[in-house]
mmCIF file of C-alpha atoms in Angstrom:
data_model
loop_
_atom_site.group_PDB
_atom_site.id
_atom_site.type_symbol
_atom_site.label_atom_id
_atom_site.label_comp_id
_atom_site.label_asym_id
_atom_site.label_seq_id
_atom_site.Cartn_x
_atom_site.Cartn_y
_atom_site.Cartn_z
ATOM 1 C CA MET A 1183 -0.061 0.036 0.022
ATOM 2 C CA TYR A 1184 2.897 2.276 0.728
ATOM 3 C CA SER A 1185 4.285 1.605 -2.725
ATOM 4 C CA VAL A 1186 0.973 2.346 -4.412
ATOM 5 C CA ALA A 1187 0.436 5.572 -2.474
ATOM 6 C CA GLY A 1188 3.982 6.691 -3.395
ATOM 7 C CA ALA A 1189 3.464 5.835 -7.063
ATOM 8 C CA LEU A 1190 -0.103 7.682 -6.948
ATOM 9 C CA ALA A 1191 1.649 10.819 -5.277
ATOM 10 C CA ALA A 1192 4.395 10.941 -7.894
ATOM 11 C CA VAL A 1193 2.141 10.489 -10.739
ATOM 12 C CA SER A 1194 -0.474 13.176 -9.542
ATOM 13 C CA LEU A 1195 2.252 15.736 -8.827
ATOM 14 C CA ALA A 1196 3.927 15.382 -12.172
ATOM 15 C CA GLY A 1197 0.647 15.320 -14.297
ATOM 16 C CA THR A 1198 -0.580 18.483 -12.317
ATOM 17 C CA LEU A 1199 2.783 20.209 -12.738
ATOM 18 C CA ARG A 1200 2.891 19.429 -16.537
ATOM 19 C CA SER A 1201 -0.678 20.502 -17.209
ATOM 20 C CA GLY A 1202 -0.998 23.237 -14.627
ATOM 21 C CA VAL A 1203 -3.694 23.645 -12.090
ATOM 22 C CA THR A 1204 -7.105 23.880 -13.498
ATOM 23 C CA ASP A 1205 -9.596 26.355 -11.711
ATOM 24 C CA PRO A 1206 -6.903 27.378 -9.130
ATOM 25 C CA GLN A 1207 -9.460 29.323 -6.976
ATOM 26 C CA VAL A 1208 -11.442 26.311 -6.502
ATOM 27 C CA ALA A 1209 -8.224 24.080 -5.881
ATOM 28 C CA LEU A 1210 -6.960 26.674 -3.280
ATOM 29 C CA ALA A 1211 -10.173 26.931 -1.446
ATOM 30 C CA PHE A 1212 -10.488 23.280 -1.027
ATOM 31 C CA GLY A 1213 -6.834 22.820 -0.324
ATOM 32 C CA ALA A 1214 -7.003 25.464 2.464
ATOM 33 C CA LEU A 1215 -9.755 23.948 4.071
ATOM 34 C CA ILE A 1216 -8.188 20.513 4.019
ATOM 35 C CA ALA A 1217 -4.937 21.965 5.734
ATOM 36 C CA VAL A 1218 -7.082 23.673 8.429
ATOM 37 C CA GLY A 1219 -8.818 20.463 9.187
ATOM 38 C CA GLU A 1220 -5.448 18.852 9.283
ATOM 39 C CA LEU A 1221 -4.213 21.333 11.783
ATOM 40 C CA ALA A 1222 -7.415 20.991 13.965
ATOM 41 C CA ARG A 1223 -7.092 17.362 14.045
ATOM 42 C CA GLN A 1224 -7.917 15.502 17.154
ATOM 43 C CA GLY A 1225 -5.697 12.901 19.134
ATOM 44 C CA ALA A 1226 -4.661 9.659 17.688
ATOM 45 C CA GLY A 1227 -7.517 8.023 19.641
ATOM 46 C CA GLY A 1228 -10.096 9.023 17.244
ATOM 47 C CA ARG A 1229 -11.189 6.789 14.286
ATOM 48 C CA GLU A 1230 -10.889 9.481 11.934
ATOM 49 C CA PRO A 1231 -8.394 12.204 13.414
ATOM 50 C CA ALA A 1232 -9.319 14.784 10.956
ATOM 51 C CA PRO A 1233 -13.091 14.619 9.993
ATOM 52 C CA LEU A 1234 -13.138 18.139 8.495
ATOM 53 C CA ALA A 1235 -10.137 17.431 6.310
ATOM 54 C CA ALA A 1236 -11.684 14.109 5.172
ATOM 55 C CA ALA A 1237 -15.281 15.393 4.326
ATOM 56 C CA VAL A 1238 -13.760 18.368 2.271
ATOM 57 C CA ALA A 1239 -11.187 16.066 0.390
ATOM 58 C CA LEU A 1240 -14.178 13.622 -0.489
ATOM 59 C CA ALA A 1241 -16.178 16.777 -1.607
ATOM 60 C CA TYR A 1242 -13.383 17.882 -3.937
ATOM 61 C CA ALA A 1243 -12.993 14.249 -5.387
ATOM 62 C CA LEU A 1244 -16.854 14.415 -6.182
ATOM 63 C CA LEU A 1245 -17.101 18.140 -7.296
ATOM 64 C CA GLY A 1246 -18.326 18.486 -10.801
ATOM 65 C CA GLU A 1247 -19.861 22.116 -10.867
ATOM 66 C CA THR A 1248 -18.911 25.320 -9.149
ATOM 67 C CA ASP A 1249 -21.721 27.865 -9.043
ATOM 68 C CA ARG A 1250 -23.542 26.006 -11.906
ATOM 69 C CA HIS A 1251 -20.450 25.963 -14.241
ATOM 70 C CA PRO A 1252 -18.964 22.664 -15.004
ATOM 71 C CA THR A 1253 -15.300 22.002 -13.549
ATOM 72 C CA SER A 1254 -12.507 20.296 -15.590
ATOM 73 C CA HIS A 1255 -10.020 19.261 -13.041
ATOM 74 C CA GLY A 1256 -9.421 15.611 -13.030
ATOM 75 C CA ALA A 1257 -8.372 12.716 -10.591
ATOM 76 C CA LEU A 1258 -4.736 13.594 -10.679
ATOM 77 C CA GLN A 1259 -5.198 17.284 -9.691
ATOM 78 C CA VAL A 1260 -7.426 16.200 -6.684
ATOM 79 C CA LEU A 1261 -4.971 13.661 -5.645
ATOM 80 C CA ALA A 1262 -2.246 16.500 -5.937
ATOM 81 C CA VAL A 1263 -4.100 19.056 -3.943
ATOM 82 C CA VAL A 1264 -5.268 16.616 -1.353
ATOM 83 C CA LEU A 1265 -1.558 15.487 -0.996
ATOM 84 C CA ALA A 1266 -0.185 19.125 -0.638
ATOM 85 C CA ALA A 1267 -2.834 20.328 1.628
ATOM 86 C CA THR A 1268 -2.478 17.145 3.918
ATOM 87 C CA LEU A 1269 1.256 17.687 4.055
ATOM 88 C CA ALA A 1270 0.876 21.505 4.844
ATOM 89 C CA GLY A 1271 -1.460 20.770 7.636
ATOM 90 C CA ALA A 1272 0.861 17.986 9.090
ATOM 91 C CA VAL A 1273 4.027 20.129 9.198
ATOM 92 C CA PRO A 1274 3.211 21.104 12.853
ATOM 93 C CA ARG A 1275 2.867 17.789 14.013
ATOM 94 C CA LEU A 1276 5.853 16.564 12.169
ATOM 95 C CA ALA A 1277 7.984 19.323 13.811
ATOM 96 C CA ALA A 1278 6.570 18.674 17.263
ATOM 97 C CA GLY A 1279 7.016 14.735 16.707
ATOM 98 C CA ARG A 1280 3.285 14.232 17.662
ATOM 99 C CA GLY A 1281 2.314 10.740 16.287
ATOM 100 C CA PRO A 1282 2.758 9.080 12.987
ATOM 101 C CA VAL A 1283 1.832 10.804 9.869
ATOM 102 C CA LEU A 1284 2.541 8.299 7.092
ATOM 103 C CA ASP A 1285 -0.187 5.876 7.942
ATOM 104 C CA HIS A 1286 -2.738 8.720 7.821
ATOM 105 C CA LEU A 1287 -1.400 10.112 4.684
ATOM 106 C CA VAL A 1288 -1.382 6.726 2.774
ATOM 107 C CA ARG A 1289 -5.098 6.214 3.923
ATOM 108 C CA ARG A 1290 -6.132 9.678 2.740
ATOM 109 C CA LEU A 1291 -4.536 9.325 -0.641
ATOM 110 C CA LEU A 1292 -5.679 5.821 -1.306
ATOM 111 C CA THR A 1293 -9.440 6.607 -0.220
ATOM 112 C CA VAL A 1294 -9.622 9.899 -2.156
ATOM 113 C CA ALA A 1295 -7.912 8.242 -5.240
ATOM 114 C CA PHE A 1296 -10.790 5.582 -5.098
ATOM 115 C CA ALA A 1297 -13.543 8.281 -5.005
ATOM 116 C CA ALA A 1298 -11.916 10.604 -7.579
ATOM 117 C CA THR A 1299 -11.002 7.738 -10.014
ATOM 118 C CA CYS A 1300 -14.750 6.515 -9.779
ATOM 119 C CA PHE A 1301 -16.369 9.922 -10.354
ATOM 120 C CA GLN A 1302 -13.967 12.270 -12.207
ATOM 121 C CA PRO A 1303 -13.667 10.294 -15.604
ATOM 122 C CA LEU A 1304 -17.364 9.652 -15.711
ATOM 123 C CA TYR A 1305 -18.069 13.382 -15.218
ATOM 124 C CA ASN A 1306 -15.294 14.840 -17.572
ATOM 125 C CA THR A 1307 -16.466 12.549 -20.221
ATOM 126 C CA GLY A 1308 -19.993 13.534 -20.124
ATOM 127 C CA ALA A 1309 -21.286 10.074 -19.194
ATOM 128 C CA LEU A 1310 -22.380 11.131 -15.829
ATOM 129 C CA THR A 1311 -24.680 13.844 -17.399
ATOM 130 C CA ARG A 1312 -26.457 11.010 -19.474
ATOM 131 C CA TRP A 1313 -26.633 8.480 -16.652
ATOM 132 C CA PRO A 1314 -27.760 9.133 -13.888
ATOM 133 C CA GLY A 1315 -27.680 12.797 -14.903
ATOM 134 C CA HIS A 1316 -28.482 15.624 -12.790
ATOM 135 C CA GLY A 1317 -31.882 14.426 -12.028
ATOM 136 C CA PRO A 1318 -33.235 13.127 -8.851
ATOM 137 C CA TYR A 1319 -30.747 10.028 -8.984
ATOM 138 C CA TYR A 1320 -27.622 12.248 -8.780
ATOM 139 C CA ALA A 1321 -27.456 12.709 -5.028
ATOM 140 C CA PRO A 1322 -28.223 8.988 -4.276
ATOM 141 C CA PHE A 1323 -25.396 8.145 -6.900
ATOM 142 C CA LEU A 1324 -22.982 10.202 -4.794
ATOM 143 C CA LEU A 1325 -24.286 8.465 -1.530
ATOM 144 C CA LEU A 1326 -23.676 5.149 -3.149
ATOM 145 C CA LEU A 1327 -20.033 6.023 -4.409
ATOM 146 C CA LEU A 1328 -19.311 7.370 -0.875
ATOM 147 C CA ALA A 1329 -20.595 4.365 0.787
ATOM 148 C CA LEU A 1330 -18.113 2.204 -1.455
ATOM 149 C CA THR A 1331 -15.566 4.625 -0.539
ATOM 150 C CA ALA A 1332 -16.253 4.157 3.004
ATOM 151 C CA LEU A 1333 -15.968 0.338 2.674
ATOM 152 C CA CYS A 1334 -12.632 0.966 0.959
ATOM 153 C CA ASP A 1335 -11.495 3.259 3.702
ATOM 154 C CA ALA A 1336 -12.338 0.665 6.257
ATOM 155 C CA VAL A 1337 -10.418 -2.194 4.458
ATOM 156 C CA LEU A 1338 -7.157 0.180 4.086
ATOM 157 C CA SER A 1339 -7.325 1.310 7.717
ATOM 158 C CA ALA A 1340 -7.615 -2.262 9.006
ATOM 159 C CA ALA A 1341 -4.675 -3.367 6.760
ATOM 160 C CA LEU A 1342 -2.592 -0.613 7.845
ATOM 161 C CA ALA A 1343 -3.531 -1.147 11.470
ATOM 162 C CA ARG A 1344 -2.491 -4.965 10.955
ATOM 163 C CA ALA A 1345 0.882 -3.955 9.399
ATOM 164 C CA ARG A 1346 1.617 -1.580 12.217
ATOM 165 C CA THR A 1347 0.463 -3.804 15.363
ATOM 166 C CA GLY A 1348 0.489 -7.085 14.092
ATOM 167 C CA TRP A 1349 -3.087 -7.847 15.401
ATOM 168 C CA PRO A 1350 -5.300 -10.125 13.564
ATOM 169 C CA TYR A 1351 -7.065 -8.487 10.483
ATOM 170 C CA GLY A 1352 -10.529 -9.907 11.186
ATOM 171 C CA PRO A 1353 -11.337 -8.181 14.327
ATOM 172 C CA LEU A 1354 -9.609 -4.931 13.243
ATOM 173 C CA LEU A 1355 -11.838 -4.998 10.077
ATOM 174 C CA ARG A 1356 -15.039 -5.724 12.180
ATOM 175 C CA ASP A 1357 -14.213 -2.885 14.330
ATOM 176 C CA GLU A 1358 -13.885 -0.483 11.294
ATOM 177 C CA LEU A 1359 -17.106 -1.515 9.921
ATOM 178 C CA ARG A 1360 -18.790 -0.825 13.049
ATOM 179 C CA GLY A 1361 -17.323 2.569 13.074
ATOM 180 C CA LEU A 1362 -18.821 3.348 9.552
ATOM 181 C CA LEU A 1363 -22.326 3.816 11.337
ATOM 182 C CA GLY A 1364 -20.741 6.591 13.472
ATOM 183 C CA VAL A 1365 -18.300 9.190 12.148
ATOM 184 C CA GLY A 1366 -17.915 7.385 8.902
ATOM 185 C CA SER A 1367 -21.445 8.019 7.856
ATOM 186 C CA ALA A 1368 -21.271 11.694 9.025
ATOM 187 C CA ILE A 1369 -18.053 12.357 7.042
ATOM 188 C CA CYS A 1370 -19.611 10.655 3.858
ATOM 189 C CA ALA A 1371 -22.923 12.756 4.135
ATOM 190 C CA THR A 1372 -20.924 15.946 4.814
ATOM 191 C CA GLY A 1373 -18.808 15.346 1.733
ATOM 192 C CA VAL A 1374 -21.945 14.895 -0.471
ATOM 193 C CA VAL A 1375 -23.600 18.123 0.861
ATOM 194 C CA ILE A 1376 -20.589 20.153 0.440
ATOM 195 C CA ALA A 1377 -20.030 18.953 -3.107
ATOM 196 C CA LEU A 1378 -23.851 19.791 -3.950
ATOM 197 C CA ALA A 1379 -23.767 23.105 -2.175
ATOM 198 C CA VAL A 1380 -20.675 24.111 -4.061
ATOM 199 C CA ALA A 1381 -22.259 23.132 -7.232
ATOM 200 C CA VAL A 1382 -25.298 25.429 -6.726
ATOM 201 C CA ALA A 1383 -23.879 28.260 -4.570
ATOM 202 C CA GLY A 1384 -20.205 28.492 -5.441
ATOM 203 C CA LEU A 1385 -17.292 28.703 -2.959
ATOM 204 C CA TRP A 1386 -19.347 30.746 -0.571
ATOM 205 C CA ALA A 1387 -20.945 27.410 0.419
ATOM 206 C CA LEU A 1388 -17.578 25.969 1.917
ATOM 207 C CA PRO A 1389 -17.539 28.103 4.980
ATOM 208 C CA VAL A 1390 -21.190 27.909 5.674
ATOM 209 C CA PHE A 1391 -20.882 24.049 5.895
ATOM 210 C CA CYS A 1392 -17.481 23.676 7.208
ATOM 211 C CA VAL A 1393 -17.352 26.229 10.040
ATOM 212 C CA PRO A 1394 -20.040 24.177 12.034
ATOM 213 C CA LEU A 1395 -18.082 21.005 11.403
ATOM 214 C CA LEU A 1396 -14.841 22.744 12.484
ATOM 215 C CA LEU A 1397 -16.606 23.872 15.782
ATOM 216 C CA THR A 1398 -17.862 20.145 16.209
ATOM 217 C CA GLN A 1399 -14.358 18.842 15.711
ATOM 218 C CA PHE A 1400 -13.080 21.132 18.368
ATOM 219 C CA SER A 1401 -15.816 19.827 20.663
ATOM 220 C CA LEU A 1402 -14.589 16.193 19.950
ATOM 221 C CA ARG A 1403 -10.997 17.150 20.614
ATOM 222 C CA ARG A 1404 -11.999 18.558 24.034
ATOM 223 C CA HIS A 1405 -14.102 15.379 24.589
ATOM 224 C CA GLY A 1406 -11.059 13.229 23.734
ATOM 225 C CA ALA A 1407 -8.919 15.133 26.391
ATOM 226 C CA VAL A 1408 -11.366 14.628 28.979
ATOM 227 C CA ARG A 1409 -11.702 10.900 28.369
ATOM 228 C CA ALA A 1410 -7.709 10.713 28.169
ATOM 229 C CA THR A 1411 -7.718 12.556 31.879
ATOM 230 C CA TYR A 1412 -10.380 10.264 32.839
ATOM 231 C CA ALA A 1413 -8.450 7.118 31.785
ATOM 232 C CA GLN A 1414 -5.270 8.561 33.603
ATOM 233 C CA THR A 1415 -7.296 9.178 36.797
ATOM 234 C CA ILE A 1416 -8.413 5.294 36.816
ATOM 235 C CA ALA A 1417 -4.992 4.335 36.089
ATOM 236 C CA SER A 1418 -3.772 6.352 39.013
ATOM 237 C CA LEU A 1419 -6.575 4.894 41.363
ATOM 238 C CA ALA A 1420 -5.666 1.328 40.299
ATOM 239 C CA ARG A 1421 -2.082 1.875 41.728
ATOM 240 C CA CYS A 1422 -3.494 2.208 45.219
ATOM 241 C CA THR A 1423 -3.063 -1.574 45.687
ATOM 242 C CA GLU A 1424 0.617 -1.375 44.274
ATOM 243 C CA ILE A 1425 1.465 1.523 46.727
ATOM 244 C CA ALA A 1426 -0.141 -0.137 49.635
ATOM 245 C CA GLY A 1427 1.952 -3.466 49.076
ATOM 246 C CA TYR A 1428 -1.008 -5.503 48.231
ATOM 247 C CA THR A 1429 -0.120 -6.261 44.613
ATOM 248 C CA PRO A 1430 3.237 -6.430 42.838
ATOM 249 C CA ALA A 1431 4.561 -3.402 40.899
ATOM 250 C CA GLY A 1432 2.944 -2.966 37.391
ATOM 251 C CA HIS A 1433 0.425 -5.935 37.949
ATOM 252 C CA ALA A 1434 -2.730 -3.941 37.079
ATOM 253 C CA ARG A 1435 -1.121 -2.338 33.989
ATOM 254 C CA ARG A 1436 0.211 -5.607 32.605
ATOM 255 C CA VAL A 1437 -3.314 -7.409 32.993
ATOM 256 C CA ALA A 1438 -4.942 -4.233 31.446
ATOM 257 C CA ALA A 1439 -2.449 -4.189 28.222
ATOM 258 C CA LEU A 1440 -2.621 -8.066 27.742
ATOM 259 C CA GLY A 1441 -6.338 -8.310 28.574
ATOM 260 C CA ARG A 1442 -7.002 -5.684 25.823
ATOM 261 C CA ALA A 1443 -4.831 -7.551 23.427
ATOM 262 C CA VAL A 1444 -6.887 -10.917 24.210
ATOM 263 C CA GLY A 1445 -10.080 -8.991 23.787
ATOM 264 C CA ARG A 1446 -9.115 -7.727 20.493
ATOM 265 C CA GLU A 1447 -8.143 -11.255 19.428
ATOM 266 C CA LEU A 1448 -11.650 -12.270 20.390
ATOM 267 C CA GLY A 1449 -13.035 -9.544 18.163
ATOM 268 C CA LEU A 1450 -14.559 -7.436 20.900
ATOM 269 C CA SER A 1451 -15.652 -3.876 19.869
ATOM 270 C CA GLU A 1452 -14.138 -0.667 21.174
ATOM 271 C CA PRO A 1453 -16.489 0.147 23.790
ATOM 272 C CA GLU A 1454 -16.092 -3.479 25.158
ATOM 273 C CA LEU A 1455 -12.339 -3.126 25.098
ATOM 274 C CA THR A 1456 -12.616 -0.041 26.970
ATOM 275 C CA VAL A 1457 -14.803 -1.675 29.770
ATOM 276 C CA LEU A 1458 -12.240 -4.563 29.704
ATOM 277 C CA GLU A 1459 -9.238 -2.251 30.317
ATOM 278 C CA TYR A 1460 -10.871 -0.185 33.169
ATOM 279 C CA ALA A 1461 -11.996 -3.509 34.810
ATOM 280 C CA ALA A 1462 -8.492 -4.941 34.339
ATOM 281 C CA LEU A 1463 -6.930 -1.760 35.969
ATOM 282 C CA MET A 1464 -9.328 -1.967 39.087
ATOM 283 C CA HIS A 1465 -9.802 -5.660 39.376
ATOM 284 C CA ASP A 1466 -7.598 -5.937 42.736
ATOM 285 C CA ILE A 1467 -8.944 -2.787 44.216
ATOM 286 C CA GLY A 1468 -11.070 -5.017 46.623
ATOM 287 C CA GLN A 1469 -7.875 -6.280 48.216
ATOM 288 C CA LEU A 1470 -7.642 -2.923 50.201
ATOM 289 C CA SER A 1471 -10.221 -4.460 52.571
ATOM 290 C CA LEU A 1472 -7.811 -7.173 53.731
ATOM 291 C CA VAL A 1473 -6.033 -6.760 56.958
ATOM 292 C CA ASP A 1474 -3.013 -8.714 55.953
ATOM 293 C CA PRO A 1475 -2.030 -8.588 52.210
ATOM 294 C CA VAL A 1476 -2.192 -11.950 50.254
ATOM 295 C CA PRO A 1477 1.170 -13.110 49.269
ATOM 296 C CA ALA A 1478 2.102 -11.644 45.903
ATOM 297 C CA GLY A 1479 -1.423 -10.271 45.612
ATOM 298 C CA ALA A 1480 -2.699 -13.610 44.118
ATOM 299 C CA THR A 1481 -6.167 -14.252 45.062
ATOM 300 C CA GLU A 1482 -6.629 -17.468 43.050
ATOM 301 C CA PRO A 1483 -5.503 -19.745 45.778
ATOM 302 C CA LEU A 1484 -7.844 -18.090 48.237
ATOM 303 C CA PRO A 1485 -11.157 -20.003 49.209
ATOM 304 C CA PRO A 1486 -14.077 -19.080 46.956
ATOM 305 C CA ALA A 1487 -15.923 -17.377 49.730
ATOM 306 C CA GLU A 1488 -12.905 -14.946 50.126
ATOM 307 C CA GLN A 1489 -12.576 -14.342 46.649
ATOM 308 C CA ARG A 1490 -16.196 -13.559 46.399
ATOM 309 C CA ARG A 1491 -15.968 -11.116 49.250
ATOM 310 C CA ILE A 1492 -13.093 -9.278 47.648
ATOM 311 C CA ALA A 1493 -14.808 -9.208 44.250
ATOM 312 C CA LEU A 1494 -18.027 -7.532 45.739
ATOM 313 C CA LEU A 1495 -15.943 -5.147 47.753
ATOM 314 C CA GLY A 1496 -13.942 -4.323 44.797
ATOM 315 C CA GLY A 1497 -17.142 -3.683 42.622
ATOM 316 C CA ALA A 1498 -18.506 -1.364 45.417
ATOM 317 C CA VAL A 1499 -15.409 0.615 45.304
ATOM 318 C CA VAL A 1500 -15.451 1.010 41.669
ATOM 319 C CA ARG A 1501 -19.030 2.173 41.646
ATOM 320 C CA GLN A 1502 -17.948 5.125 43.749
ATOM 321 C CA THR A 1503 -15.478 6.219 41.135
ATOM 322 C CA GLY A 1504 -18.125 6.955 38.525
ATOM 323 C CA VAL A 1505 -17.175 4.620 35.826
ATOM 324 C CA PRO A 1506 -19.644 2.783 33.706
ATOM 325 C CA GLU A 1507 -21.857 0.094 35.546
ATOM 326 C CA GLU A 1508 -20.321 -2.685 33.210
ATOM 327 C CA VAL A 1509 -16.922 -1.941 34.653
ATOM 328 C CA ALA A 1510 -18.138 -2.570 38.314
ATOM 329 C CA ALA A 1511 -20.062 -5.791 37.078
ATOM 330 C CA VAL A 1512 -16.862 -7.174 35.512
ATOM 331 C CA VAL A 1513 -14.929 -6.765 38.779
ATOM 332 C CA GLU A 1514 -17.785 -8.090 40.936
ATOM 333 C CA ARG A 1515 -18.025 -11.398 38.912
ATOM 334 C CA GLN A 1516 -14.365 -12.294 39.052
ATOM 335 C CA ALA A 1517 -15.270 -15.022 41.581
ATOM 336 C CA ASP A 1518 -18.022 -16.527 39.705
ATOM 337 C CA PRO A 1519 -17.819 -19.573 37.499
ATOM 338 C CA TYR A 1520 -16.467 -18.791 34.179
ATOM 339 C CA ARG A 1521 -19.506 -20.120 32.414
ATOM 340 C CA ASP A 1522 -21.664 -17.599 34.225
ATOM 341 C CA GLN A 1523 -19.306 -14.751 33.472
ATOM 342 C CA PRO A 1524 -19.473 -12.260 30.513
ATOM 343 C CA VAL A 1525 -16.443 -12.747 28.314
ATOM 344 C CA THR A 1526 -14.825 -9.561 29.528
ATOM 345 C CA ALA A 1527 -14.889 -10.915 33.045
ATOM 346 C CA ARG A 1528 -13.630 -14.152 31.635
ATOM 347 C CA ILE A 1529 -10.555 -12.442 29.962
ATOM 348 C CA VAL A 1530 -9.730 -10.446 33.210
ATOM 349 C CA ARG A 1531 -9.835 -13.567 35.323
ATOM 350 C CA THR A 1532 -7.587 -15.470 32.846
ATOM 351 C CA VAL A 1533 -5.065 -12.863 32.101
ATOM 352 C CA ASN A 1534 -4.909 -12.079 36.002
ATOM 353 C CA ALA A 1535 -4.159 -15.668 36.850
ATOM 354 C CA TYR A 1536 -1.590 -15.818 33.995
ATOM 355 C CA ASP A 1537 0.340 -12.851 35.403
ATOM 356 C CA ASP A 1538 0.128 -14.253 38.945
ATOM 357 C CA LEU A 1539 1.468 -17.515 37.741
ATOM 358 C CA VAL A 1540 4.419 -15.925 35.821
ATOM 359 C CA GLY A 1541 5.446 -14.006 38.850
ATOM 360 C CA ARG A 1542 5.316 -17.184 41.026
ATOM 361 C CA LEU A 1543 7.230 -19.038 38.319
ATOM 362 C CA ALA A 1544 9.870 -16.373 37.942
ATOM 363 C CA ASP A 1545 12.543 -18.786 39.021
ATOM 364 C CA ASP A 1546 12.001 -20.997 36.076
ATOM 365 C CA GLY A 1547 13.272 -18.318 33.541
ATOM 366 C CA PRO A 1548 12.117 -18.636 30.034
ATOM 367 C CA HIS A 1549 10.084 -21.734 30.736
ATOM 368 C CA GLY A 1550 7.982 -19.813 33.303
ATOM 369 C CA PRO A 1551 5.319 -18.286 30.844
ATOM 370 C CA LEU A 1552 5.065 -21.683 29.195
ATOM 371 C CA ARG A 1553 4.367 -23.374 32.437
ATOM 372 C CA ALA A 1554 1.869 -20.937 33.491
ATOM 373 C CA LEU A 1555 0.035 -21.040 30.271
ATOM 374 C CA GLU A 1556 0.160 -24.966 30.634
ATOM 375 C CA ARG A 1557 -1.490 -24.653 34.128
ATOM 376 C CA LEU A 1558 -4.253 -22.437 32.585
ATOM 377 C CA ARG A 1559 -5.156 -25.162 29.975
ATOM 378 C CA LEU A 1560 -5.365 -27.740 32.818
ATOM 379 C CA ALA A 1561 -7.770 -25.669 34.600
ATOM 380 C CA THR A 1562 -10.154 -25.047 31.659
ATOM 381 C CA ALA A 1563 -12.616 -27.561 32.892
ATOM 382 C CA ARG A 1564 -13.484 -25.568 35.950
ATOM 383 C CA ASP A 1565 -11.763 -22.089 36.184
ATOM 384 C CA HIS A 1566 -11.091 -20.743 32.789
ATOM 385 C CA ALA A 1567 -12.715 -20.391 29.473
ATOM 386 C CA PRO A 1568 -10.892 -22.551 26.660
ATOM 387 C CA VAL A 1569 -11.404 -19.968 24.072
ATOM 388 C CA VAL A 1570 -10.050 -17.255 26.271
ATOM 389 C CA VAL A 1571 -6.940 -19.462 26.996
ATOM 390 C CA GLU A 1572 -6.139 -20.201 23.578
ATOM 391 C CA ALA A 1573 -6.689 -16.287 22.639
ATOM 392 C CA LEU A 1574 -4.182 -15.806 25.325
ATOM 393 C CA ALA A 1575 -1.748 -18.287 23.781
ATOM 394 C CA ARG A 1576 -1.945 -16.856 20.219
ATOM 395 C CA VAL A 1577 -1.431 -13.220 21.522
ATOM 396 C CA LEU A 1578 1.779 -14.616 23.541
ATOM 397 C CA ALA A 1579 2.971 -16.324 20.589
ATOM 398 C CA ARG A 1580 3.065 -13.294 18.687
ATOM 399 C CA GLY A 1581 5.178 -11.751 21.465
ATOM 400 C CA GLY A 1582 1.975 -10.035 23.163
ATOM 401 C CA GLY A 1583 3.447 -10.850 26.721
ATOM 402 C CA ILE A 1584 4.005 -7.599 28.538
ATOM 403 C CA ARG A 1585 6.241 -7.769 31.672
#
């Protein structure tokens, strides 16, 4: 994909430089808005970090008229403008070293190339004016084209994430497809509206439709910052058991990171992964009620009644923090039989037991993790879900063990 994107970038720049920029005012207006959208992009945690830039780029790819006058720019100019504007908006991030840019640029180029290649040749050759024409089927045609573009973007995004992280492609693609119903559909609808509005009202329609979207993007950015602060607060609260000496240092962090990897392996959605991560961070907080700490913080060897009491106390504490009810439910059900637990609770239970076993088998050197995994497999008849143990084994086989 990197090679294809690089070739498209080179061809589009060379073609545009050779033939010159058609309708330079239109290209400048759309390019400026794309750059502004990139400058205002939210953190890396968003599914689409620059929704304004994405919507304007797609609108330019589907632009056929400006103020009821036909345009004559082609797909190569669309790619050249999007490339230049995206790079211009990414300069501050590159200078500050804030997050990767290459994957984002490749995804943007390939997605816009798909839309522009499907639309611009049809429009410039006149085929689009004959069928479906500019009648009542024109807007549905654009929506259908953008729906296919959104599917293409989901496939590309999952493939890039697979190459970057090594996670399984299937769950990544399912997660991207789920996201199409949210921000993906909003970006596609906005792109169609901008293209149709500019065709009728000219370039004055750009600020009318883009300023509200830009303000919404700033609100999403602030919401993302609040969520990041909230996650940091939960992580700090989870360290109480480590500071008090009830659990080993880094235990909650390791269980959360490894549990999230196992959850992704099993195809959990992003909201479910968030619940899983929060529950894993706080799963031992009920140990603060103990007079004497459990050796190494391992609750698995305790009697079932004591495990149940600690889990219920932990759930009560978690509810006081204001986290979602699902998080407290996962913490409370750690001592239940695994067949009665939700999948998130099964994951936390198994990963927690694995980390405890690895700590107790530290003297075995490199054989410790293998022996810990073997003990979990032997306990699948009563204590651990076989599917979770096997997912953990696959994650560990790819080097997903975090110590």
